[in-house]
XYZ file of N, CA and C in Angstrom:
432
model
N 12.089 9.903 8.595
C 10.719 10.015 9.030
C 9.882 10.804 8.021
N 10.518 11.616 7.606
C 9.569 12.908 6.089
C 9.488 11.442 4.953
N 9.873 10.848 4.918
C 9.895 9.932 3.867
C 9.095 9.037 3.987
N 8.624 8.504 4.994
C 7.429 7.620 5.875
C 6.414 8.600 5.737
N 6.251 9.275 6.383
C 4.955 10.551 5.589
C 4.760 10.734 4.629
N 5.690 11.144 3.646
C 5.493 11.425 2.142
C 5.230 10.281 1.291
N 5.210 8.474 1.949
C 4.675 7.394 1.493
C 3.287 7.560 1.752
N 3.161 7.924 3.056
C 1.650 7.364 3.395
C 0.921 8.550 2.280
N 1.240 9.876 2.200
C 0.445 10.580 2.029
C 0.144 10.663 0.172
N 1.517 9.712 -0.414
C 1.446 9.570 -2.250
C 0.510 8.386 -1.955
N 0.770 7.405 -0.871
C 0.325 5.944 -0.719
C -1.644 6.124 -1.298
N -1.990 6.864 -0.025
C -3.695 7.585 0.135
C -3.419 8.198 -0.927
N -2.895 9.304 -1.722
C -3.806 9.840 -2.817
C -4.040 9.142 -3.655
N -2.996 8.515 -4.136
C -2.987 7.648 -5.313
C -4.259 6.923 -5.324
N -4.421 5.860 -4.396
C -5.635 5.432 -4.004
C -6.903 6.260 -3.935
N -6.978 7.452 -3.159
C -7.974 8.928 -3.796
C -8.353 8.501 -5.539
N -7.022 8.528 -6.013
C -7.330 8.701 -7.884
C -7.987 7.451 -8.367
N -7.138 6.330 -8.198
C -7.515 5.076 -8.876
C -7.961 4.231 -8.176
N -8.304 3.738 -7.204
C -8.634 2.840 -6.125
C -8.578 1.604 -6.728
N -7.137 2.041 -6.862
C -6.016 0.506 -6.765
C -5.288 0.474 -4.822
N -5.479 -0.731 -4.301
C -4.725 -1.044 -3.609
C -3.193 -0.916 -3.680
N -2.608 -1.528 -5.107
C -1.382 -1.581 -4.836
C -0.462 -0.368 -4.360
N -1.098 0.747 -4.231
C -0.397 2.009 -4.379
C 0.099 2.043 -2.665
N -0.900 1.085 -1.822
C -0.345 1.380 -0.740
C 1.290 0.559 -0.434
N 1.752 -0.256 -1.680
C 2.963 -0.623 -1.503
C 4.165 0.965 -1.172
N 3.572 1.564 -1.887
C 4.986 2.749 -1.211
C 5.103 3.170 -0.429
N 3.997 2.873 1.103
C 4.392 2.607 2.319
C 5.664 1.859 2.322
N 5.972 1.072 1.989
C 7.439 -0.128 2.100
C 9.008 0.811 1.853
N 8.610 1.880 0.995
C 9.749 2.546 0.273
C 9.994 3.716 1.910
N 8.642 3.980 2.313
C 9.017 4.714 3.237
C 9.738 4.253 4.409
N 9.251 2.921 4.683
C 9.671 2.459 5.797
C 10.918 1.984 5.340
N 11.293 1.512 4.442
C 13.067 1.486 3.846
C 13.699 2.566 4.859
N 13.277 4.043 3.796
C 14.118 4.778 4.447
C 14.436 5.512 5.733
N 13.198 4.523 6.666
C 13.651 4.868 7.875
C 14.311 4.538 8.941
N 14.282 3.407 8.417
C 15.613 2.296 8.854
C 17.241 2.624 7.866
N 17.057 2.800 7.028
C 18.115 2.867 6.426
C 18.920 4.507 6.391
N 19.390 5.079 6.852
C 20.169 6.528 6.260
C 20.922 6.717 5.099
N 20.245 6.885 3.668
C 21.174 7.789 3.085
C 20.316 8.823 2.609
N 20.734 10.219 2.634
C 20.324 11.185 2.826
C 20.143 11.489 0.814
N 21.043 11.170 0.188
C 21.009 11.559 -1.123
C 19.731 10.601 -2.153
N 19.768 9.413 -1.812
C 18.619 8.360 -2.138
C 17.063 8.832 -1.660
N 17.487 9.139 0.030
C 15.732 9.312 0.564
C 15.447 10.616 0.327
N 16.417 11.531 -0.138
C 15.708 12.536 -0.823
C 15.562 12.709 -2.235
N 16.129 11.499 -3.257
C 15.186 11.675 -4.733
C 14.254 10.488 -4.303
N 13.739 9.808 -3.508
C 12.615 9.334 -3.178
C 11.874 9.788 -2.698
N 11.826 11.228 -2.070
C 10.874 12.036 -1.797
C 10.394 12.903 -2.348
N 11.151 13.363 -3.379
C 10.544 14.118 -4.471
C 9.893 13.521 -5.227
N 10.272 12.074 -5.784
C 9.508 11.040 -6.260
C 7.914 11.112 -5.686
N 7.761 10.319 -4.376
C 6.986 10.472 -3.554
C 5.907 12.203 -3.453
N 6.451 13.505 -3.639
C 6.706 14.533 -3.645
C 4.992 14.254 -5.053
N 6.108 14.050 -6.110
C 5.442 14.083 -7.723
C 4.428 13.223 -7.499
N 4.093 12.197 -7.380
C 3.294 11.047 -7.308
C 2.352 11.685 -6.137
N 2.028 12.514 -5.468
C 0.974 12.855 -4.705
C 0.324 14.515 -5.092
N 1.188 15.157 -6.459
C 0.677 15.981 -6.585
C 0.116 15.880 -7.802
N 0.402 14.495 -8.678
C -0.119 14.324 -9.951
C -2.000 13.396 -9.340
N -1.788 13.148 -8.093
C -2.706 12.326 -7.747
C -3.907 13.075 -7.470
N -3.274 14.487 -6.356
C -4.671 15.475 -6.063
C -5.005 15.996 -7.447
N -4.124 16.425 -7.972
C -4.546 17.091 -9.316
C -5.122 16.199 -10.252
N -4.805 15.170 -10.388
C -5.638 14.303 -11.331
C -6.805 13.853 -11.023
N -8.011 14.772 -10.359
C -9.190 14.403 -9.205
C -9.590 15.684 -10.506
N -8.703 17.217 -10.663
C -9.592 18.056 -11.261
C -8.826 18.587 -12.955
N -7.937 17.712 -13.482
C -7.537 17.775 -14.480
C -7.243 16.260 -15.087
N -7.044 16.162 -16.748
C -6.932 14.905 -16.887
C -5.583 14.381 -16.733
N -5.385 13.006 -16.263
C -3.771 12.531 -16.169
C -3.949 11.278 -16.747
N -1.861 10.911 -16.359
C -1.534 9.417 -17.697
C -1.375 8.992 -16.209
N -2.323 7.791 -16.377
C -2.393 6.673 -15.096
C -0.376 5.884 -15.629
N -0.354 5.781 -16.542
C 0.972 5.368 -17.563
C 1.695 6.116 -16.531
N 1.884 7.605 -16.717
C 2.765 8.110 -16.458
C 3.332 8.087 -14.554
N 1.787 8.166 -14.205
C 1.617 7.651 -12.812
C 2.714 6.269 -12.065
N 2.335 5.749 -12.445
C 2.735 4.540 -13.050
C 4.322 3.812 -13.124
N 4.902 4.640 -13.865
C 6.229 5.080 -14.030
C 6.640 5.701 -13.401
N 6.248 6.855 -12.669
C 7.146 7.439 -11.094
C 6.955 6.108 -9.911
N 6.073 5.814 -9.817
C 5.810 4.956 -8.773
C 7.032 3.948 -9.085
N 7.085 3.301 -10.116
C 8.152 2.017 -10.044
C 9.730 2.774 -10.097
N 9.755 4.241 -10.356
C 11.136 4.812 -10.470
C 11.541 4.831 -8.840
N 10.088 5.731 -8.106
C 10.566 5.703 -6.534
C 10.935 4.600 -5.815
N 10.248 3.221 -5.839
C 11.275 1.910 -5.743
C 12.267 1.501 -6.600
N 13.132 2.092 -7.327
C 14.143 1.926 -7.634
C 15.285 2.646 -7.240
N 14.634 3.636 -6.356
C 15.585 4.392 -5.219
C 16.613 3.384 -4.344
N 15.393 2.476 -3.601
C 16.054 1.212 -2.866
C 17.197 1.046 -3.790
N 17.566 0.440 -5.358
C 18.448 0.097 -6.311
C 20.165 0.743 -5.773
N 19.820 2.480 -5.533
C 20.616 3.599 -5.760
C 21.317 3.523 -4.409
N 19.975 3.458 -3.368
C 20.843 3.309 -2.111
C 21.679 2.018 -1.655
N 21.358 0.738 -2.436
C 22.138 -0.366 -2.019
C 23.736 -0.111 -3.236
N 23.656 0.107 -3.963
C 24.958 0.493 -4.962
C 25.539 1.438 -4.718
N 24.841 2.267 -4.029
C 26.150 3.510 -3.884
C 26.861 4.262 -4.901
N 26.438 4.364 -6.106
C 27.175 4.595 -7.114
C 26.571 5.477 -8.506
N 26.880 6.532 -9.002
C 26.255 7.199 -9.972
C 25.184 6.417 -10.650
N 25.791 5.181 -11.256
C 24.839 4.638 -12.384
C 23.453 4.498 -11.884
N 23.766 3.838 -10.265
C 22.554 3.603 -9.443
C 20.994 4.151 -10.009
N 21.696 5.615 -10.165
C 20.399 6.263 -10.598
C 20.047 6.202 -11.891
N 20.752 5.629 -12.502
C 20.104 5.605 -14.182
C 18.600 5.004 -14.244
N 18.492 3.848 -13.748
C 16.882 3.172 -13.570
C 15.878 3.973 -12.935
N 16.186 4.181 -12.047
C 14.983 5.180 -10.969
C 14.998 6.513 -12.076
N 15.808 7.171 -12.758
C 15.413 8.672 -13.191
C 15.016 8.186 -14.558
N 15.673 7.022 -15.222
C 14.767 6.769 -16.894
C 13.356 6.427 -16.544
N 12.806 5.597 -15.604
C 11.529 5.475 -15.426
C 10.719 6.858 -14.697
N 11.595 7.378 -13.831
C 10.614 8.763 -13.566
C 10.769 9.769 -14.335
N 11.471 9.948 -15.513
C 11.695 10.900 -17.025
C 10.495 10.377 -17.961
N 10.272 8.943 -18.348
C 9.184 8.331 -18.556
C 8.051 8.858 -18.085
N 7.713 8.870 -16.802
C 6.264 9.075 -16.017
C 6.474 11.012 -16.394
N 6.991 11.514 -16.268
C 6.853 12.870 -16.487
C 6.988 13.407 -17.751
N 7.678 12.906 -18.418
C 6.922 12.600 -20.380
C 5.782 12.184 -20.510
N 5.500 11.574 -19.912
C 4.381 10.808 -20.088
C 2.909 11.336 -19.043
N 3.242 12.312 -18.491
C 2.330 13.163 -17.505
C 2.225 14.585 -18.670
N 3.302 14.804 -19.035
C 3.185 15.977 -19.934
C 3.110 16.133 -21.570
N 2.717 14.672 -22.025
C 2.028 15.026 -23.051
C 0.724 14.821 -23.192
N -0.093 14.849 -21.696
C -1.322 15.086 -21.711
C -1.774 16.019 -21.888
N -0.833 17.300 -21.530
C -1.004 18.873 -21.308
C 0.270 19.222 -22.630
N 1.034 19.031 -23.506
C 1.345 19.376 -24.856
C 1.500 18.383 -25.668
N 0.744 17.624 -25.529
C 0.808 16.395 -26.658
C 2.341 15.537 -26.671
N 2.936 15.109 -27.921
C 3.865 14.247 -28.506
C 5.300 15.464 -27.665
N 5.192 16.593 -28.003
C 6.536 16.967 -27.251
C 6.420 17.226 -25.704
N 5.529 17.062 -25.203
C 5.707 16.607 -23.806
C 6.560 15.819 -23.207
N 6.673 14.494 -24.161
C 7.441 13.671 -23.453
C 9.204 14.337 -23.845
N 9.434 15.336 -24.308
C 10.547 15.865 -23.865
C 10.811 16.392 -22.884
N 9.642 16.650 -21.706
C 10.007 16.947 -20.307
C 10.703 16.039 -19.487
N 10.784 14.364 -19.402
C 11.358 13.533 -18.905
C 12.852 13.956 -18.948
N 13.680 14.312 -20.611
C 14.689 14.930 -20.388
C 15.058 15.863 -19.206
N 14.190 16.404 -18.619
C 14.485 17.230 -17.659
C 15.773 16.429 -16.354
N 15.744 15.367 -16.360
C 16.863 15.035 -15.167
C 17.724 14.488 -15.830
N 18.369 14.861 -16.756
C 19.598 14.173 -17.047
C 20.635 15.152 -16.751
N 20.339 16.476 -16.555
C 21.431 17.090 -15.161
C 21.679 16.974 -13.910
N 20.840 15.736 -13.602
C 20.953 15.141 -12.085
C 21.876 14.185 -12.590
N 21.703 12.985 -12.869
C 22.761 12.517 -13.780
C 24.167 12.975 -13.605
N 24.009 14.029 -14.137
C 25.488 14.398 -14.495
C 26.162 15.313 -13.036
N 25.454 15.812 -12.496
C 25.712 16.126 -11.144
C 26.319 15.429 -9.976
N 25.117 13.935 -10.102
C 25.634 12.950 -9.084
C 26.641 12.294 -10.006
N 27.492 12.227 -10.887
C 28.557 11.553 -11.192
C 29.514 12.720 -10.822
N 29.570 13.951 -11.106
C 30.706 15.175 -10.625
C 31.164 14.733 -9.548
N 29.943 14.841 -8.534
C 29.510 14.940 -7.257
C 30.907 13.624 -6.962
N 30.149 12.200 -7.416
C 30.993 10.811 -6.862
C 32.764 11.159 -7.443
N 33.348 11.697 -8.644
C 34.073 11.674 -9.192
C 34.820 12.635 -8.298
N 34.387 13.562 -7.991
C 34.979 14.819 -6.570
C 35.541 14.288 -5.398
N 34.416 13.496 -5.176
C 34.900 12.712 -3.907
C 36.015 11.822 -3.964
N 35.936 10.894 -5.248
C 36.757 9.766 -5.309
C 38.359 10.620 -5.540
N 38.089 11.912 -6.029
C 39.423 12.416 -6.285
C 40.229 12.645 -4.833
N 39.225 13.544 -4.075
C 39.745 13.757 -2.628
C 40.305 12.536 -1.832
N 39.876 11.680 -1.943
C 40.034 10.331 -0.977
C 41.465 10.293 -1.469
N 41.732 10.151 -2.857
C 42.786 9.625 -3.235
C 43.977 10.364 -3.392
N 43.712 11.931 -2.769
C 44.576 12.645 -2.396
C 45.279 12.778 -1.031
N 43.981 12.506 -0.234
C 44.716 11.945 1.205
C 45.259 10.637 1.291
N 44.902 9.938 0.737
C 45.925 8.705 0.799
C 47.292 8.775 0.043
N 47.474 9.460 -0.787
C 48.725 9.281 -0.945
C 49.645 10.259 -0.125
């Protein structure tokens, strides 16, 4: 249900910024996850969701990359991707395109090395593979 809210409310700002319609598609991402339960997916879709409504109020009184905008939005539907696979890689698409949009949000505010902020999640990455690799170890300790 926080995830159905946090659509409508990136859905309206976005629209606030650019009054593009399409933005109200991430209503759809919300309503995904309210039918669907996985708790690890609908919450990097809400931070997604999260980013994409605070680059939106703020981009009303500072300048922003509609680009970068842009690129979180198509990363947070690629959440759907993560939750139907089940599987580390899942997230490679959804976090290279929202590493993109946040490179690309932050070299408005430091130029050309901005877009080294996108690097910022490639310790999620490596977390959710620990994370799957932990598990897969345990399973395979009770079974034998």
């Amino acid at each position: 249900m926080g995830t159905l809210i946090l659509s409508i409310v990136a859905a309206v700002t976005s629209f606030y910024l650019t009054k593009s319609y399409s933005y109200f598609s991430l209503i759809l991402v919300g309503l995904y996850f309210t039918f669907r339960k996985n708790e690890r997916a609908e919450s990097l879709a809400g931070l997604n969701l999260l980013l994409i409504s605070a680059v939106a109020i703020l981009g009303k009184f500072r300048p922003y990359s509609l680009d970068g905008l842009n690129f979180v939005v198509y990363g947070t539907f690629l959440a759907i991707l993560y939750d139907i696979v089940k599987a580390w890689y899942g997230l490679i698409p959804m976090l290279l395109l929202t590493g993109m949009g946040i490179g690309a949000i932050g070299a408005i505010k430091f130029g050309s090395k901005g877009y080294l902020l996108g690097l910022i999640l490639i310790p999620v990455i490596v977390r959710e593979y620990s994370l799957q690799r932990r598990l897969k170890g345990k399973d395979g300790e009770v079974e034998e």
